[in-house]
Short mmCIF file of C-alpha atoms and ligand atoms in Angstrom, two decimals:
data_model
loop_
_atom_site.label_atom_id
_atom_site.label_comp_id
_atom_site.label_asym_id
_atom_site.label_seq_id
_atom_site.Cartn_x
_atom_site.Cartn_y
_atom_site.Cartn_z
CA MET A 1 0.00 0.00 0.00
CA ALA A 2 1.29 3.47 -0.84
CA LEU A 3 2.39 5.59 2.13
CA GLN A 4 -0.47 8.05 1.57
CA ASP A 5 -3.02 5.24 1.82
CA ARG A 6 -1.36 3.83 4.92
CA VAL A 7 -1.48 7.27 6.56
CA ALA A 8 -5.15 7.60 5.62
CA THR A 9 -5.83 4.19 7.17
CA ALA A 10 -4.02 5.19 10.37
CA LEU A 11 -5.99 8.44 10.54
CA ALA A 12 -9.22 6.50 10.14
CA GLU A 13 -8.49 5.12 13.62
CA VAL A 14 -8.50 8.60 15.19
CA ALA A 15 -11.96 9.36 16.54
CA ASP A 16 -13.51 12.77 15.96
CA PRO A 17 -14.00 14.19 19.47
CA ALA A 18 -17.22 15.86 18.34
CA GLY A 19 -18.67 12.53 17.15
CA GLY A 20 -19.40 11.51 13.59
CA GLY A 21 -16.90 8.67 13.39
CA ASP A 22 -13.21 9.12 12.61
CA VAL A 23 -11.42 12.26 11.48
CA MET A 24 -11.31 11.12 7.85
CA ALA A 25 -15.00 10.21 7.69
CA SER A 26 -16.08 13.41 9.44
CA GLY A 27 -14.03 15.56 7.07
CA ARG A 28 -11.78 17.11 9.70
CA VAL A 29 -8.69 16.01 7.77
CA SER A 30 -8.18 17.35 4.28
CA GLY A 31 -5.36 18.00 1.84
CA LEU A 32 -3.39 14.91 2.79
CA VAL A 33 -0.09 14.86 0.85
CA VAL A 34 3.20 12.99 1.05
CA LYS A 35 6.09 15.28 0.14
CA PRO A 36 9.16 13.96 -1.72
CA ASP A 37 11.23 14.14 1.51
CA GLY A 38 8.73 11.82 3.25
CA ALA A 39 6.99 14.58 5.22
CA VAL A 40 3.24 14.16 5.45
CA GLY A 41 1.17 17.33 5.18
CA LEU A 42 -2.48 17.68 6.11
CA VAL A 43 -5.00 20.25 7.18
CA LEU A 44 -6.87 19.60 10.40
CA ALA A 45 -10.07 21.57 10.99
CA VAL A 46 -10.67 22.09 14.69
CA ASP A 47 -13.99 23.95 14.43
CA GLY A 48 -16.30 23.50 17.38
CA LEU A 49 -13.61 22.11 19.67
CA ASP A 50 -12.34 23.88 22.73
CA ARG A 51 -8.62 24.47 23.01
CA ALA A 52 -7.83 21.41 25.06
CA ALA A 53 -9.80 19.14 22.73
CA ALA A 54 -8.20 20.74 19.66
CA GLU A 55 -4.72 20.20 21.05
CA ARG A 56 -5.45 16.65 22.05
CA LEU A 57 -6.77 15.94 18.58
CA GLN A 58 -3.69 17.51 17.03
CA ALA A 59 -1.46 15.32 19.19
CA ALA A 60 -3.45 12.17 18.34
CA THR A 61 -3.28 13.00 14.62
CA GLU A 62 0.46 13.60 14.86
CA VAL A 63 0.99 10.28 16.62
CA ALA A 64 -1.09 8.41 14.00
CA VAL A 65 0.82 9.95 11.08
CA ASN A 66 4.24 9.43 12.64
CA ARG A 67 3.43 5.83 13.50
CA VAL A 68 3.28 4.89 9.83
CA ALA A 69 5.38 7.61 8.21
CA GLY A 70 8.22 7.76 10.73
CA PRO A 71 9.04 10.06 13.61
CA LYS A 72 8.53 13.78 12.94
CA ALA A 73 6.94 13.18 9.52
CA ALA A 74 3.71 15.02 10.34
CA ARG A 75 3.22 18.63 9.19
CA ILE A 76 -0.19 19.59 10.47
CA ILE A 77 -1.89 22.86 9.69
CA LEU A 78 -4.74 23.72 12.04
CA THR A 79 -7.69 25.66 10.71
CA ALA A 80 -10.85 26.93 12.35
CA ASP A 81 -13.64 29.24 11.35
CA ARG A 82 -13.57 32.72 12.76
CA GLY A 83 -15.16 32.78 16.15
CA SER A 84 -14.18 29.26 17.02
CA VAL A 85 -12.21 28.98 20.23
CA ALA A 86 -9.17 27.47 18.60
CA ALA A 87 -8.88 30.42 16.25
CA ASP A 88 -8.50 32.79 19.19
CA ALA A 89 -5.20 33.61 20.76
CA ARG A 90 -3.34 30.55 22.01
CA PRO A 91 -4.32 29.30 25.44
CA ALA A 92 -2.51 30.66 28.43
CA GLN A 93 0.90 29.21 27.74
CA SER A 94 3.55 28.10 30.12
CA THR A 95 7.07 29.49 29.76
CA ILE A 96 7.81 26.77 27.17
CA PRO A 97 6.18 27.18 23.75
CA GLY A 98 3.82 24.33 22.90
CA ILE A 99 3.33 23.34 26.54
CA ARG A 100 0.16 24.60 28.20
CA LYS A 101 0.87 23.87 31.82
CA LEU A 102 3.88 23.00 33.95
CA ILE A 103 3.44 21.17 37.24
CA ALA A 104 6.46 20.78 39.50
CA VAL A 105 6.63 17.86 41.92
CA ALA A 106 8.98 18.65 44.78
CA SER A 107 10.04 17.36 48.15
CA GLY A 108 12.09 18.77 50.96
CA LYS A 109 14.38 15.74 50.90
CA GLY A 110 15.14 12.60 48.91
CA GLY A 111 13.61 9.17 49.32
CA VAL A 112 10.04 10.25 50.10
CA GLY A 113 8.69 8.90 46.81
CA LYS A 114 8.73 12.10 44.75
CA SER A 115 9.66 10.27 41.53
CA THR A 116 7.10 7.54 42.15
CA VAL A 117 4.45 10.22 42.64
CA SER A 118 5.56 12.17 39.52
CA VAL A 119 5.44 9.12 37.29
CA ASN A 120 2.10 7.87 38.55
CA LEU A 121 0.48 11.30 38.33
CA ALA A 122 1.77 11.71 34.78
CA VAL A 123 0.42 8.29 33.80
CA ALA A 124 -2.96 9.03 35.42
CA LEU A 125 -3.21 12.33 33.50
CA ALA A 126 -2.25 10.64 30.22
CA ARG A 127 -5.01 8.08 30.77
CA GLN A 128 -7.46 10.96 31.02
CA GLY A 129 -6.54 11.84 27.44
CA TYR A 130 -4.13 14.69 28.10
CA ALA A 131 -0.89 14.92 26.14
CA VAL A 132 1.62 14.58 28.97
CA GLY A 133 5.36 14.98 29.24
CA LEU A 134 7.53 14.05 32.19
CA LEU A 135 10.87 15.67 32.93
CA ASP A 136 13.05 13.92 35.45
CA ALA A 137 15.21 16.75 36.72
CA ASP A 138 16.59 14.76 39.64
CA ILE A 139 20.29 15.29 39.06
CA TYR A 140 21.22 13.39 42.18
CA GLY A 141 19.49 10.12 41.39
CA PRO A 142 17.36 10.06 38.27
CA SER A 143 14.98 7.12 38.64
CA VAL A 144 12.41 7.80 35.94
CA PRO A 145 14.09 5.49 33.36
CA THR A 146 13.68 2.60 35.83
CA LEU A 147 10.16 3.62 36.81
CA LEU A 148 9.05 3.77 33.17
CA GLY A 149 11.24 0.94 31.89
CA ILE A 150 13.21 3.22 29.51
CA GLU A 151 16.60 2.07 28.29
CA GLY A 152 19.34 3.91 26.45
CA ARG A 153 20.20 7.53 25.97
CA ALA A 154 18.18 10.40 24.54
CA ALA A 155 18.68 10.82 20.78
CA LEU A 156 19.59 14.20 19.40
CA GLU A 157 17.94 15.38 16.19
CA GLY A 158 19.37 18.65 14.94
CA ASN A 159 19.98 20.32 18.26
CA ARG A 160 16.82 18.99 19.86
CA LEU A 161 16.70 16.21 22.42
CA GLN A 162 14.15 13.52 21.67
CA PRO A 163 12.06 12.36 24.62
CA ALA A 164 11.39 8.65 25.01
CA LEU A 165 7.82 7.41 24.56
CA ALA A 166 6.69 5.17 27.40
CA HIS A 167 3.34 4.37 29.01
CA GLY A 168 1.66 7.06 26.92
CA LEU A 169 4.09 9.76 28.06
CA LYS A 170 6.95 11.69 26.51
CA ALA A 171 9.74 11.38 29.02
CA LEU A 172 13.16 12.91 29.39
CA SER A 173 15.47 12.14 32.25
CA MET A 174 18.92 13.15 33.38
CA GLY A 175 19.42 9.39 33.42
CA MET A 176 19.09 9.41 29.61
CA MET A 177 21.98 11.88 29.26
CA THR A 178 24.82 9.89 30.72
CA ASP A 179 26.07 6.34 30.78
CA PRO A 180 24.54 4.27 33.55
CA GLY A 181 26.71 4.20 36.62
CA LYS A 182 28.52 7.42 35.74
CA ALA A 183 27.87 10.16 38.22
CA ILE A 184 27.39 13.67 36.92
CA ILE A 185 28.80 16.29 39.15
CA TRP A 186 27.17 19.61 38.54
CA ARG A 187 27.15 22.36 41.00
CA GLY A 188 24.90 25.31 41.68
CA PRO A 189 24.30 27.55 38.68
CA MET A 190 25.62 24.95 36.25
CA ALA A 191 23.01 22.44 37.35
CA SER A 192 20.08 24.80 37.21
CA SER A 193 20.98 26.26 33.83
CA ALA A 194 21.56 22.78 32.38
CA LEU A 195 18.17 21.67 33.67
CA VAL A 196 16.34 24.66 32.26
CA GLN A 197 18.14 24.13 28.94
CA MET A 198 17.10 20.50 28.94
CA VAL A 199 13.43 21.44 29.19
CA GLU A 200 13.73 24.15 26.56
CA GLN A 201 15.71 22.14 24.03
CA CYS A 202 13.64 19.02 24.18
CA ASP A 203 11.33 18.21 21.30
CA TRP A 204 8.16 17.93 23.40
CA GLY A 205 5.76 18.75 20.57
CA VAL A 206 2.37 19.94 21.79
CA LEU A 207 1.70 19.05 25.42
CA ASP A 208 -1.22 19.74 27.70
CA VAL A 209 1.04 19.41 30.68
CA LEU A 210 4.66 18.78 31.57
CA VAL A 211 5.19 17.18 34.97
CA ILE A 212 8.60 18.11 36.38
CA ASP A 213 10.16 15.73 38.88
CA MET A 214 12.29 18.34 40.68
CA PRO A 215 15.60 17.58 42.35
CA PRO A 216 14.96 16.86 46.05
CA GLY A 217 15.60 19.66 48.50
CA THR A 218 15.25 23.41 48.60
CA GLY A 219 18.64 24.76 47.57
CA ASP A 220 19.72 27.17 44.86
CA VAL A 221 19.18 24.67 42.04
CA GLN A 222 15.53 24.18 42.96
CA LEU A 223 14.96 27.87 43.58
CA THR A 224 16.46 28.87 40.23
CA MET A 225 14.48 26.23 38.37
CA ALA A 226 11.25 27.40 39.95
CA GLN A 227 12.12 30.99 39.14
CA LYS A 228 13.05 30.36 35.52
CA LEU A 229 10.40 27.82 34.58
CA LYS A 230 7.60 29.49 36.55
CA PRO A 231 5.49 26.34 36.91
CA ASP A 232 1.72 26.85 37.01
CA GLY A 233 1.67 24.97 40.26
CA ALA A 234 3.75 22.85 42.59
CA VAL A 235 2.97 19.68 44.47
CA VAL A 236 4.97 18.83 47.58
CA VAL A 237 5.45 15.17 48.51
CA SER A 238 6.10 14.16 52.08
CA THR A 239 6.07 11.08 54.25
CA PRO A 240 4.25 11.38 57.56
CA GLN A 241 7.57 11.56 59.43
CA ASP A 242 8.09 14.79 61.34
CA LEU A 243 11.50 15.34 59.90
CA ALA A 244 10.24 15.06 56.37
CA LEU A 245 7.44 17.43 57.24
CA ILE A 246 9.88 20.08 58.38
CA ASP A 247 11.50 19.69 54.99
CA ALA A 248 8.14 19.82 53.26
CA ARG A 249 7.44 23.10 55.02
CA ARG A 250 10.67 24.46 53.56
CA ALA A 251 9.63 23.35 50.09
CA VAL A 252 6.28 25.11 50.45
CA ALA A 253 8.08 28.26 51.63
CA MET A 254 10.49 28.12 48.68
CA PHE A 255 7.67 28.17 46.14
CA GLY A 256 6.01 30.98 48.06
CA GLU A 257 9.23 32.98 47.76
CA VAL A 258 9.21 32.83 43.97
CA GLY A 259 5.45 33.24 43.58
CA VAL A 260 4.64 29.70 42.47
CA LYS A 261 1.25 28.47 43.62
CA VAL A 262 1.43 25.42 45.88
CA LEU A 263 -1.33 23.13 44.66
CA GLY A 264 -1.00 21.04 47.76
CA LEU A 265 0.69 18.32 49.76
CA ILE A 266 0.62 14.59 49.03
CA GLU A 267 1.29 12.24 51.90
CA ASN A 268 3.16 9.23 50.56
CA MET A 269 3.91 5.95 52.37
CA SER A 270 0.92 6.71 54.54
CA GLY A 271 0.12 3.55 56.48
CA TYR A 272 1.26 0.05 55.57
CA ALA A 273 -1.11 -2.72 54.67
CA CYS A 274 0.42 -6.08 55.61
CA PRO A 275 0.21 -8.27 52.52
CA GLU A 276 -0.22 -11.36 54.75
CA CYS A 277 -2.93 -10.35 57.20
CA GLY A 278 -4.21 -7.05 55.80
CA ALA A 279 -3.69 -5.17 59.06
CA VAL A 280 -2.76 -1.53 58.53
CA SER A 281 0.06 -0.16 60.62
CA HIS A 282 1.59 3.31 60.61
CA PRO A 283 5.38 3.02 60.77
CA PHE A 284 5.85 6.76 60.13
CA GLY A 285 2.94 8.06 62.18
CA GLN A 286 -0.51 9.00 60.94
CA GLY A 287 -2.17 12.08 59.51
CA GLY A 288 0.94 14.25 59.84
CA ALA A 289 0.86 15.70 56.35
CA GLU A 290 -2.82 16.56 56.57
CA ALA A 291 -2.32 18.46 59.80
CA GLU A 292 0.79 20.11 58.41
CA ALA A 293 -1.04 21.14 55.25
CA ALA A 294 -3.74 22.76 57.34
CA ALA A 295 -1.16 24.52 59.50
CA ILE A 296 0.61 26.14 56.58
CA GLY A 297 -2.52 26.80 54.59
CA ALA A 298 -1.67 24.50 51.67
CA PRO A 299 -4.43 22.19 50.40
CA PHE A 300 -4.13 18.50 51.26
CA LEU A 301 -4.28 16.52 48.02
CA GLY A 302 -4.42 12.98 49.33
CA ARG A 303 -2.47 10.05 50.67
CA VAL A 304 -0.81 7.09 49.03
CA PRO A 305 -0.22 3.98 51.13
CA LEU A 306 3.07 2.16 51.44
CA ASP A 307 2.34 -0.79 49.22
CA MET A 308 4.40 -3.77 48.12
CA GLY A 309 2.83 -3.57 44.65
CA ILE A 310 3.87 0.07 44.17
CA ARG A 311 7.37 -0.87 45.20
CA SER A 312 7.68 -3.88 42.88
CA ASP A 313 5.93 -2.15 39.95
CA SER A 314 8.38 0.75 40.34
CA ASP A 315 11.34 -1.59 40.03
CA ALA A 316 9.72 -3.37 37.08
CA GLY A 317 8.94 -0.16 35.17
CA GLN A 318 5.17 -0.72 35.37
CA PRO A 319 3.49 2.35 36.86
CA GLY A 320 -0.22 2.99 37.21
CA ARG A 321 -1.43 -0.40 38.36
CA GLY A 322 -3.33 -1.67 41.39
CA VAL A 323 -3.19 0.50 44.49
CA ALA A 324 -1.22 3.17 42.55
CA ALA A 325 -3.93 3.50 39.91
CA GLU A 326 -6.58 3.90 42.61
CA ALA A 327 -4.65 6.31 44.80
CA PHE A 328 -3.37 8.64 42.09
CA LEU A 329 -6.45 9.06 39.91
CA PRO A 330 -8.39 11.38 42.28
CA ILE A 331 -5.22 13.41 42.92
CA ALA A 332 -4.53 13.74 39.18
CA LEU A 333 -8.10 14.84 38.50
CA ARG A 334 -7.88 17.47 41.20
CA LEU A 335 -4.59 18.80 39.79
CA ALA A 336 -6.12 18.97 36.32
CA ARG A 337 -9.02 20.98 37.70
CA GLU A 338 -6.87 23.34 39.72
CA THR A 339 -4.41 24.11 36.95
CA GLY A 340 -7.20 24.61 34.40
CA LEU A 341 -6.11 21.75 32.17
P1 LIG B 1 12.41 10.11 45.67
O1 LIG B 1 12.15 10.48 44.24
O2 LIG B 1 11.69 11.00 46.63
O3 LIG B 1 13.85 9.97 45.99
P2 LIG B 1 11.42 7.48 44.93
O4 LIG B 1 10.17 7.77 44.19
O5 LIG B 1 12.62 7.11 44.14
O6 LIG B 1 11.76 8.66 45.92
O7 LIG B 1 11.06 6.35 46.00
C1 LIG B 1 12.01 5.80 46.89
C2 LIG B 1 11.75 4.33 47.08
O8 LIG B 1 10.51 4.14 47.73
C3 LIG B 1 11.62 3.57 45.77
O9 LIG B 1 12.21 2.32 45.93
C4 LIG B 1 10.13 3.44 45.55
O10 LIG B 1 9.78 2.27 44.83
C5 LIG B 1 9.62 3.33 46.96
N1 LIG B 1 8.26 3.91 47.12
C6 LIG B 1 7.86 5.17 46.89
N2 LIG B 1 6.55 5.33 47.18
C7 LIG B 1 6.10 4.13 47.61
C8 LIG B 1 4.83 3.62 48.07
N3 LIG B 1 3.77 4.42 48.18
N4 LIG B 1 4.76 2.31 48.40
C9 LIG B 1 5.85 1.51 48.32
N5 LIG B 1 7.04 1.91 47.91
C10 LIG B 1 7.19 3.21 47.56
#
């Protein structure tokens, strides 16, 4: 089958969000051409769709074209009648072109499950149909490649880093920049400028939201990142331990300093359900994060139990299953609502 026909077949699997079958049958796609260099051009009419739906449709169309024509083959021109929402000015953009919202996931210290939370929130949002990216900015111990089962290094096309595609996300990690086992030693300003550059030079395409797994702690690197990227909101992860809560308080204060809205606190490793007898114990205390959230005026977003399945799925690169799927969905929905996704 000719490439043009194969692309048309792939597009016939993309549903029209307004109903009426697929985007070929409903007439949203027109002017499909394959250029001599292999690029695939098409016009996508987004009339009647709100911005989020239009962007999701654009992303789905791009994915369908690239799947058969090769990465980056799609050249999509969006059109809409005057008066349609998508023809208006672009939606409130984040600091990165093409990305609507940035959500930072932070913690006052390492080991509280910040990366586990970032990955599972990103997966939960992607399952809601958002185009989601995940940046693992943890320079001290990038764990996102393991959590998502990504192997190898990030490819460079032109001067743009290519994110890996995994579990419905576009992901980029510091762990994809170096050889495994090699420590990167970056200090202060070097680390923060490299991290900001990584976000800006990555080929994210069009994203509804980029979840940023911040480096743990509240030092200069974190402060500069927050200042330069200006996330639309920040989530602070804490265990119920007092010590971690003191650190969480610092993280909340840091975002306050640079004018980033704290969306709320997530209490991770909250209670332990014994896999043998089902009894729930509280090795790190109980309810600490909720009380702390109230004390500092940050919303409490929810708790995630300490669960053997979360632990083993993390090691196996299989996020978003079992207890994780249940615990993170309501939190992800709330974040989507509060950031106006
Ligand atoms: P951080 O990013 O804060 O350093 P990680 O997300 O890497 O923390 O988590 C640290 C360890 O704790 C990992 O081994 C992870 O699998 C485990 N972990 C995190 N959250 C949970 C949870 N809710 N239940 C069980 N294990 C968890």
